[in-house]
């Protein structure tokens, strides 16, 4: 009964050229879980209520000029009613021709986004590019 040990010793000295893929699979599974958690957070499917803002209020000018768009789409520059056609001359009088003055734009919640954009386009056509949107301030949570 002879045992051949030379064959087994040669197998033990052979090099194996294989990559251990277990760490790569672990990393891929972790990345998969991260993306599965992050993907639903990236989509927005809740309605947006734009008038309320938790942003820190910016300092206002001494005499801010407010342009208000009411629910019936009528415009008020300060306290005076103004039509869309008379908006540019009214702004010219109120600002003294200073087109760099900031116009604070307020709009009712019920005003459609398209109507608000038309008002902003009218301000831009009149040469007033510094427009600030005004919203209700809400208390921080």
Tab-separated table of N, CA, C and O in Angstrom, residues 15-120:
chain	number	residue	atom	x	y	z
A	15	UNK	N	-0.959	28.323	-8.278
A	15	UNK	CA	-1.577	29.615	-8.037
A	15	UNK	C	-2.975	29.622	-8.648
A	15	UNK	O	-3.183	29.095	-9.732
A	16	UNK	N	-3.875	30.226	-7.952
A	16	UNK	CA	-5.239	30.350	-8.448
A	16	UNK	C	-5.446	31.801	-8.877
A	16	UNK	O	-5.269	32.722	-8.095
A	17	UNK	N	-5.838	32.001	-10.117
A	17	UNK	CA	-6.055	33.338	-10.660
A	17	UNK	C	-7.554	33.640	-10.693
A	17	UNK	O	-8.161	33.715	-11.732
A	18	UNK	N	-8.140	33.823	-9.542
A	18	UNK	CA	-9.554	34.121	-9.433
A	18	UNK	C	-9.729	35.394	-8.609
A	18	UNK	O	-9.001	35.635	-7.653
A	19	UNK	N	-10.706	36.170	-8.983
A	19	UNK	CA	-11.008	37.395	-8.243
A	19	UNK	C	-12.085	37.082	-7.227
A	19	UNK	O	-13.093	36.445	-7.549
A	20	UNK	N	-11.891	37.571	-6.028
A	20	UNK	CA	-12.893	37.395	-5.000
A	20	UNK	C	-13.968	38.471	-5.220
A	20	UNK	O	-13.744	39.654	-4.983
A	21	UNK	N	-15.131	38.076	-5.702
A	21	UNK	CA	-16.183	39.029	-6.051
A	21	UNK	C	-17.141	39.318	-4.894
A	21	UNK	O	-18.030	40.144	-5.026
A	22	UNK	N	-16.955	38.680	-3.785
A	22	UNK	CA	-17.857	38.888	-2.652
A	22	UNK	C	-17.884	40.347	-2.194
A	22	UNK	O	-18.972	40.904	-1.981
A	23	UNK	N	-16.755	41.049	-2.038
A	23	UNK	CA	-16.839	42.467	-1.653
A	23	UNK	C	-17.556	43.328	-2.698
A	23	UNK	O	-18.276	44.257	-2.349
A	24	UNK	N	-17.366	43.010	-3.969
A	24	UNK	CA	-18.045	43.768	-5.021
A	24	UNK	C	-19.551	43.573	-4.949
A	24	UNK	O	-20.331	44.507	-5.134
A	25	UNK	N	-19.984	42.379	-4.684
A	25	UNK	CA	-21.418	42.101	-4.566
A	25	UNK	C	-21.990	42.838	-3.361
A	25	UNK	O	-23.084	43.410	-3.432
A	26	UNK	N	-21.239	42.865	-2.254
A	26	UNK	CA	-21.702	43.595	-1.068
A	26	UNK	C	-21.875	45.080	-1.368
A	26	UNK	O	-22.877	45.695	-0.991
A	27	UNK	N	-20.912	45.662	-2.068
A	27	UNK	CA	-20.995	47.083	-2.413
A	27	UNK	C	-22.184	47.332	-3.339
A	27	UNK	O	-22.926	48.304	-3.171
A	28	UNK	N	-22.395	46.472	-4.298
A	28	UNK	CA	-23.519	46.642	-5.231
A	28	UNK	C	-24.861	46.533	-4.503
A	28	UNK	O	-25.795	47.280	-4.806
A	29	UNK	N	-24.969	45.640	-3.555
A	29	UNK	CA	-26.220	45.517	-2.801
A	29	UNK	C	-26.466	46.760	-1.944
A	29	UNK	O	-27.608	47.241	-1.850
A	30	UNK	N	-25.424	47.302	-1.355
A	30	UNK	CA	-25.587	48.526	-0.567
A	30	UNK	C	-26.012	49.674	-1.469
A	30	UNK	O	-26.924	50.446	-1.141
A	31	UNK	N	-25.378	49.818	-2.634
A	31	UNK	CA	-25.764	50.871	-3.576
A	31	UNK	C	-27.202	50.693	-4.060
A	31	UNK	O	-27.929	51.670	-4.221
A	32	UNK	N	-27.603	49.464	-4.294
A	32	UNK	CA	-28.971	49.190	-4.716
A	32	UNK	C	-29.962	49.651	-3.651
A	32	UNK	O	-30.968	50.289	-3.955
A	33	UNK	N	-29.669	49.361	-2.404
A	33	UNK	CA	-30.560	49.780	-1.325
A	33	UNK	C	-30.600	51.295	-1.215
A	33	UNK	O	-31.666	51.894	-1.046
A	34	UNK	N	-29.443	51.949	-1.360
A	34	UNK	CA	-29.401	53.417	-1.295
A	34	UNK	C	-30.258	54.015	-2.405
A	34	UNK	O	-31.053	54.926	-2.172
A	35	UNK	N	-30.134	53.510	-3.615
A	35	UNK	CA	-30.923	54.048	-4.719
A	35	UNK	C	-32.405	53.720	-4.583
A	35	UNK	O	-33.253	54.507	-4.987
A	36	UNK	N	-32.724	52.580	-4.020
A	36	UNK	CA	-34.129	52.242	-3.821
A	36	UNK	C	-34.768	53.164	-2.790
A	36	UNK	O	-35.946	53.495	-2.898
A	37	UNK	N	-34.001	53.601	-1.807
A	37	UNK	CA	-34.530	54.517	-0.800
A	37	UNK	C	-34.566	55.942	-1.342
A	37	UNK	O	-35.520	56.684	-1.110
A	38	UNK	N	-33.540	56.341	-2.098
A	38	UNK	CA	-33.429	57.728	-2.566
A	38	UNK	C	-34.340	58.033	-3.748
A	38	UNK	O	-34.771	59.176	-3.906
A	39	UNK	N	-34.654	57.084	-4.584
A	39	UNK	CA	-35.456	57.342	-5.788
A	39	UNK	C	-36.859	57.862	-5.462
A	39	UNK	O	-37.294	58.841	-6.067
A	40	UNK	N	-37.588	57.272	-4.533
A	40	UNK	CA	-38.913	57.839	-4.234
A	40	UNK	C	-38.843	59.237	-3.619
A	40	UNK	O	-39.762	60.028	-3.779
A	41	UNK	N	-37.763	59.557	-2.935
A	41	UNK	CA	-37.628	60.881	-2.348
A	41	UNK	C	-37.355	61.941	-3.405
A	41	UNK	O	-37.610	63.122	-3.178
A	42	UNK	N	-36.832	61.544	-4.553
A	42	UNK	CA	-36.490	62.498	-5.605
A	42	UNK	C	-37.711	62.917	-6.418
A	42	UNK	O	-37.664	63.928	-7.108
A	43	UNK	N	-38.777	62.170	-6.362
A	43	UNK	CA	-39.966	62.520	-7.132
A	43	UNK	C	-40.887	63.374	-6.275
A	43	UNK	O	-41.001	63.182	-5.073
A	44	UNK	N	-41.523	64.329	-6.910
A	44	UNK	CA	-42.438	65.225	-6.209
A	44	UNK	C	-43.844	64.940	-6.716
A	44	UNK	O	-44.143	65.150	-7.876
A	45	UNK	N	-44.681	64.428	-5.847
A	45	UNK	CA	-46.050	64.149	-6.257
A	45	UNK	C	-47.040	64.711	-5.242
A	45	UNK	O	-48.136	64.221	-5.095
A	46	UNK	N	-46.605	65.749	-4.535
A	46	UNK	CA	-47.501	66.418	-3.606
A	46	UNK	C	-47.798	67.811	-4.132
A	46	UNK	O	-46.967	68.436	-4.769
A	47	UNK	N	-48.985	68.324	-3.893
A	47	UNK	CA	-49.310	69.674	-4.366
A	47	UNK	C	-48.476	70.725	-3.649
A	47	UNK	O	-48.110	70.565	-2.491
A	48	UNK	N	-48.167	71.781	-4.358
A	48	UNK	CA	-47.324	72.850	-3.827
A	48	UNK	C	-48.195	74.044	-3.470
A	48	UNK	O	-48.998	74.497	-4.276
A	49	UNK	N	-48.043	74.552	-2.260
A	49	UNK	CA	-48.762	75.742	-1.823
A	49	UNK	C	-47.740	76.882	-1.771
A	49	UNK	O	-47.065	77.086	-0.780
A	50	UNK	N	-47.588	77.605	-2.853
A	50	UNK	CA	-46.543	78.605	-2.985
A	50	UNK	C	-46.654	79.817	-2.082
A	50	UNK	O	-45.634	80.345	-1.687
A	51	UNK	N	-47.825	80.307	-1.723
A	51	UNK	CA	-47.850	81.550	-0.954
A	51	UNK	C	-47.173	81.486	0.407
A	51	UNK	O	-46.711	82.492	0.889
A	52	UNK	N	-47.074	80.348	1.061
A	52	UNK	CA	-46.429	80.279	2.372
A	52	UNK	C	-44.948	79.997	2.197
A	52	UNK	O	-44.541	79.209	1.351
A	53	UNK	N	-44.125	80.649	3.004
A	53	UNK	CA	-42.684	80.466	2.908
A	53	UNK	C	-42.077	80.481	4.294
A	53	UNK	O	-42.456	81.285	5.142
A	54	UNK	N	-41.113	79.593	4.521
A	54	UNK	CA	-40.402	79.551	5.797
A	54	UNK	C	-39.035	80.216	5.663
A	54	UNK	O	-38.218	80.123	6.564
A	55	UNK	N	-38.794	80.873	4.532
A	55	UNK	CA	-37.509	81.530	4.315
A	55	UNK	C	-37.367	82.730	5.240
A	55	UNK	O	-38.351	83.364	5.619
A	56	UNK	N	-36.144	83.026	5.567
A	56	UNK	CA	-35.875	84.171	6.422
A	56	UNK	C	-36.221	85.446	5.666
A	56	UNK	O	-35.802	85.633	4.529
A	57	UNK	N	-36.994	86.326	6.250
A	57	UNK	CA	-37.383	87.550	5.549
A	57	UNK	C	-36.170	88.418	5.227
A	57	UNK	O	-35.268	88.564	6.048
A	58	UNK	N	-36.167	88.980	4.039
A	58	UNK	CA	-35.105	89.874	3.615
A	58	UNK	C	-35.423	91.289	4.075
A	58	UNK	O	-36.589	91.656	4.205
A	59	UNK	N	-34.410	92.099	4.317
A	59	UNK	CA	-34.692	93.486	4.701
A	59	UNK	C	-35.377	94.225	3.564
A	59	UNK	O	-35.034	94.052	2.400
A	60	UNK	N	-36.372	95.024	3.916
A	60	UNK	CA	-37.143	95.757	2.909
A	60	UNK	C	-36.632	97.175	2.779
A	60	UNK	O	-35.995	97.714	3.681
A	61	UNK	N	-36.964	97.752	1.665
A	61	UNK	CA	-36.633	99.153	1.436
A	61	UNK	C	-37.490	100.023	2.347
A	61	UNK	O	-38.498	99.577	2.896
A	62	UNK	N	-37.113	101.291	2.463
A	62	UNK	CA	-37.886	102.209	3.304
A	62	UNK	C	-39.293	102.393	2.757
A	62	UNK	O	-40.268	102.415	3.496
A	63	UNK	N	-39.423	102.531	1.448
A	63	UNK	CA	-40.725	102.696	0.794
A	63	UNK	C	-40.883	101.619	-0.274
A	63	UNK	O	-40.654	101.864	-1.462
A	64	UNK	N	-41.256	100.385	0.104
A	64	UNK	CA	-41.410	99.340	-0.911
A	64	UNK	C	-42.607	99.627	-1.813
A	64	UNK	O	-43.596	100.218	-1.390
A	65	UNK	N	-42.483	99.220	-3.063
A	65	UNK	CA	-43.560	99.414	-4.044
A	65	UNK	C	-44.198	98.061	-4.318
A	65	UNK	O	-43.569	97.165	-4.876
A	66	UNK	N	-45.446	97.907	-3.903
A	66	UNK	CA	-46.163	96.645	-4.039
A	66	UNK	C	-47.100	96.707	-5.237
A	66	UNK	O	-47.845	97.670	-5.411
A	67	UNK	N	-47.049	95.648	-6.049
A	67	UNK	CA	-48.026	95.435	-7.111
A	67	UNK	C	-48.800	94.181	-6.727
A	67	UNK	O	-48.212	93.104	-6.564
A	68	UNK	N	-50.099	94.328	-6.551
A	68	UNK	CA	-50.928	93.207	-6.097
A	68	UNK	C	-51.829	92.731	-7.221
A	68	UNK	O	-52.434	93.541	-7.924
A	69	UNK	N	-51.903	91.406	-7.372
A	69	UNK	CA	-52.834	90.787	-8.311
A	69	UNK	C	-53.906	90.137	-7.458
A	69	UNK	O	-53.641	89.199	-6.708
A	70	UNK	N	-55.131	90.648	-7.573
A	70	UNK	CA	-56.224	90.141	-6.752
A	70	UNK	C	-56.868	88.925	-7.412
A	70	UNK	O	-56.561	88.587	-8.557
A	71	UNK	N	-57.754	88.275	-6.699
A	71	UNK	CA	-58.376	87.040	-7.184
A	71	UNK	C	-59.145	87.258	-8.481
A	71	UNK	O	-59.216	86.365	-9.330
A	72	UNK	N	-59.716	88.464	-8.683
A	72	UNK	CA	-60.443	88.739	-9.928
A	72	UNK	C	-59.511	89.272	-11.029
A	72	UNK	O	-59.972	89.804	-12.027
A	73	UNK	N	-58.189	89.139	-10.832
A	73	UNK	CA	-57.127	89.525	-11.764
A	73	UNK	C	-56.994	91.039	-11.929
A	73	UNK	O	-56.347	91.499	-12.856
A	74	UNK	N	-57.589	91.803	-11.032
A	74	UNK	CA	-57.389	93.249	-11.072
A	74	UNK	C	-56.051	93.570	-10.411
A	74	UNK	O	-55.578	92.844	-9.542
A	75	UNK	N	-55.427	94.652	-10.853
A	75	UNK	CA	-54.120	95.049	-10.350
A	75	UNK	C	-54.239	96.268	-9.458
A	75	UNK	O	-55.064	97.153	-9.698
A	76	UNK	N	-53.395	96.312	-8.431
A	76	UNK	CA	-53.320	97.477	-7.556
A	76	UNK	C	-51.845	97.795	-7.360
A	76	UNK	O	-51.062	96.940	-6.953
A	77	UNK	N	-51.475	99.014	-7.668
A	77	UNK	CA	-50.114	99.491	-7.460
A	77	UNK	C	-50.138	100.319	-6.179
A	77	UNK	O	-50.690	101.418	-6.157
A	78	UNK	N	-49.602	99.760	-5.120
A	78	UNK	CA	-49.773	100.364	-3.799
A	78	UNK	C	-51.222	100.192	-3.386
A	78	UNK	O	-51.717	99.083	-3.299
A	79	UNK	N	-51.912	101.294	-3.180
A	79	UNK	CA	-53.341	101.238	-2.843
A	79	UNK	C	-54.230	101.631	-4.017
A	79	UNK	O	-55.451	101.542	-3.920
A	80	UNK	N	-53.635	102.062	-5.115
A	80	UNK	CA	-54.415	102.557	-6.250
A	80	UNK	C	-54.649	101.446	-7.273
A	80	UNK	O	-53.737	100.696	-7.616
A	81	UNK	N	-55.885	101.362	-7.758
A	81	UNK	CA	-56.213	100.404	-8.812
A	81	UNK	C	-55.600	100.879	-10.122
A	81	UNK	O	-55.543	102.066	-10.413
A	82	UNK	N	-55.102	99.924	-10.903
A	82	UNK	CA	-54.483	100.239	-12.191
A	82	UNK	C	-54.838	99.128	-13.180
A	82	UNK	O	-54.945	97.960	-12.800
A	83	UNK	N	-55.030	99.496	-14.448
A	83	UNK	CA	-55.304	98.489	-15.481
A	83	UNK	C	-53.979	97.995	-16.050
A	83	UNK	O	-52.940	98.628	-15.876
A	84	UNK	N	-54.038	96.879	-16.749
A	84	UNK	CA	-52.814	96.337	-17.350
A	84	UNK	C	-52.232	97.289	-18.393
A	84	UNK	O	-51.029	97.386	-18.546
A	85	UNK	N	-53.102	97.999	-19.107
A	85	UNK	CA	-52.628	98.925	-20.138
A	85	UNK	C	-51.935	100.135	-19.512
A	85	UNK	O	-50.997	100.688	-20.085
A	86	UNK	N	-52.393	100.559	-18.342
A	86	UNK	CA	-51.830	101.732	-17.682
A	86	UNK	C	-50.739	101.359	-16.673
A	86	UNK	O	-50.269	102.228	-15.935
A	87	UNK	N	-50.317	100.101	-16.659
A	87	UNK	CA	-49.334	99.656	-15.674
A	87	UNK	C	-47.977	100.322	-15.886
A	87	UNK	O	-47.367	100.816	-14.931
A	88	UNK	N	-47.486	100.342	-17.123
A	88	UNK	CA	-46.157	100.917	-17.397
A	88	UNK	C	-46.084	102.395	-17.022
A	88	UNK	O	-45.149	102.800	-16.313
A	89	UNK	N	-47.040	103.251	-17.448
A	89	UNK	CA	-46.956	104.652	-17.024
A	89	UNK	C	-47.114	104.845	-15.513
A	89	UNK	O	-46.466	105.710	-14.919
A	90	UNK	N	-47.942	104.016	-14.869
A	90	UNK	CA	-48.116	104.121	-13.419
A	90	UNK	C	-46.831	103.742	-12.696
A	90	UNK	O	-46.458	104.382	-11.700
A	91	UNK	N	-46.151	102.724	-13.181
A	91	UNK	CA	-44.862	102.355	-12.591
A	91	UNK	C	-43.832	103.453	-12.801
A	91	UNK	O	-43.021	103.730	-11.910
A	92	UNK	N	-43.855	104.059	-13.982
A	92	UNK	CA	-42.923	105.151	-14.291
A	92	UNK	C	-43.119	106.307	-13.298
A	92	UNK	O	-42.146	106.863	-12.794
A	93	UNK	N	-44.367	106.647	-13.026
A	93	UNK	CA	-44.650	107.727	-12.075
A	93	UNK	C	-44.265	107.340	-10.649
A	93	UNK	O	-43.699	108.130	-9.904
A	94	UNK	N	-44.583	106.102	-10.263
A	94	UNK	CA	-44.349	105.673	-8.881
A	94	UNK	C	-42.862	105.530	-8.562
A	94	UNK	O	-42.439	105.775	-7.428
A	95	UNK	N	-42.068	105.130	-9.540
A	95	UNK	CA	-40.640	104.927	-9.295
A	95	UNK	C	-39.810	106.137	-9.689
A	95	UNK	O	-38.601	106.148	-9.440
A	96	UNK	N	-40.412	107.128	-10.315
A	96	UNK	CA	-39.648	108.279	-10.771
A	96	UNK	C	-38.706	107.924	-11.904
A	96	UNK	O	-37.668	108.561	-12.077
A	97	UNK	N	-39.045	106.916	-12.669
A	97	UNK	CA	-38.220	106.504	-13.812
A	97	UNK	C	-37.068	105.580	-13.439
A	97	UNK	O	-36.272	105.212	-14.301
A	98	UNK	N	-36.945	105.193	-12.180
A	98	UNK	CA	-35.860	104.310	-11.735
A	98	UNK	C	-36.225	102.857	-12.028
A	98	UNK	O	-36.980	102.232	-11.291
A	99	UNK	N	-35.711	102.321	-13.124
A	99	UNK	CA	-36.030	100.944	-13.524
A	99	UNK	C	-35.248	99.910	-12.715
A	99	UNK	O	-35.481	98.717	-12.842
A	100	UNK	N	-34.319	100.363	-11.892
A	100	UNK	CA	-33.563	99.450	-11.034
A	100	UNK	C	-34.255	99.209	-9.697
A	100	UNK	O	-33.782	98.418	-8.894
A	101	UNK	N	-35.345	99.883	-9.466
A	101	UNK	CA	-36.066	99.722	-8.207
A	101	UNK	C	-36.789	98.379	-8.187
A	101	UNK	O	-37.351	97.943	-9.193
A	102	UNK	N	-36.774	97.744	-7.037
A	102	UNK	CA	-37.411	96.434	-6.886
A	102	UNK	C	-38.919	96.600	-6.760
A	102	UNK	O	-39.396	97.451	-6.014
A	103	UNK	N	-39.663	95.781	-7.498
A	103	UNK	CA	-41.124	95.760	-7.440
A	103	UNK	C	-41.521	94.499	-6.678
A	103	UNK	O	-41.137	93.391	-7.044
A	104	UNK	N	-42.272	94.667	-5.606
A	104	UNK	CA	-42.743	93.532	-4.807
A	104	UNK	C	-44.096	93.089	-5.355
A	104	UNK	O	-45.068	93.840	-5.320
A	105	UNK	N	-44.147	91.861	-5.853
A	105	UNK	CA	-45.347	91.331	-6.497
A	105	UNK	C	-46.066	90.396	-5.536
A	105	UNK	O	-45.500	89.403	-5.066
A	106	UNK	N	-47.307	90.740	-5.244
A	106	UNK	CA	-48.156	89.904	-4.388
A	106	UNK	C	-49.300	89.376	-5.234
A	106	UNK	O	-49.811	90.092	-6.097
A	107	UNK	N	-49.698	88.138	-4.976
A	107	UNK	CA	-50.814	87.554	-5.722
A	107	UNK	C	-51.661	86.713	-4.785
A	107	UNK	O	-51.146	86.072	-3.870
A	108	UNK	N	-52.951	86.733	-5.035
A	108	UNK	CA	-53.882	85.906	-4.281
A	108	UNK	C	-53.602	84.436	-4.587
A	108	UNK	O	-53.112	84.093	-5.662
A	109	UNK	N	-53.926	83.560	-3.638
A	109	UNK	CA	-53.725	82.125	-3.835
A	109	UNK	C	-54.497	81.598	-5.041
A	109	UNK	O	-54.069	80.663	-5.702
A	110	UNK	N	-55.629	82.196	-5.325
A	110	UNK	CA	-56.490	81.688	-6.388
A	110	UNK	C	-56.087	82.174	-7.771
A	110	UNK	O	-56.690	81.776	-8.762
A	111	UNK	N	-55.080	83.022	-7.869
A	111	UNK	CA	-54.613	83.495	-9.174
A	111	UNK	C	-53.844	82.369	-9.850
A	111	UNK	O	-52.950	81.758	-9.249
A	112	UNK	N	-54.196	82.088	-11.085
A	112	UNK	CA	-53.535	81.023	-11.836
A	112	UNK	C	-52.093	81.420	-12.146
A	112	UNK	O	-51.765	82.597	-12.279
A	113	UNK	N	-51.258	80.425	-12.258
A	113	UNK	CA	-49.833	80.651	-12.525
A	113	UNK	C	-49.629	81.401	-13.841
A	113	UNK	O	-48.795	82.299	-13.932
A	114	UNK	N	-50.410	81.069	-14.854
A	114	UNK	CA	-50.300	81.735	-16.148
A	114	UNK	C	-50.635	83.214	-16.051
A	114	UNK	O	-49.980	84.054	-16.686
A	115	UNK	N	-51.641	83.561	-15.256
A	115	UNK	CA	-52.010	84.970	-15.075
A	115	UNK	C	-50.913	85.730	-14.331
A	115	UNK	O	-50.624	86.885	-14.640
A	116	UNK	N	-50.292	85.083	-13.363
A	116	UNK	CA	-49.181	85.707	-12.651
A	116	UNK	C	-48.000	85.935	-13.594
A	116	UNK	O	-47.341	86.977	-13.551
A	117	UNK	N	-47.754	84.980	-14.479
A	117	UNK	CA	-46.661	85.122	-15.449
A	117	UNK	C	-46.951	86.254	-16.438
A	117	UNK	O	-46.036	86.962	-16.856
A	118	UNK	N	-48.209	86.447	-16.816
A	118	UNK	CA	-48.554	87.574	-17.695
A	118	UNK	C	-48.250	88.902	-17.015
A	118	UNK	O	-47.757	89.835	-17.642
A	119	UNK	N	-48.533	88.983	-15.718
A	119	UNK	CA	-48.222	90.202	-14.968
A	119	UNK	C	-46.715	90.421	-14.912
A	119	UNK	O	-46.228	91.542	-15.097
A	120	UNK	N	-45.962	89.353	-14.690
A	120	UNK	CA	-44.503	89.471	-14.664
A	120	UNK	C	-43.961	89.867	-16.036
A	120	UNK	O	-43.016	90.652	-16.146
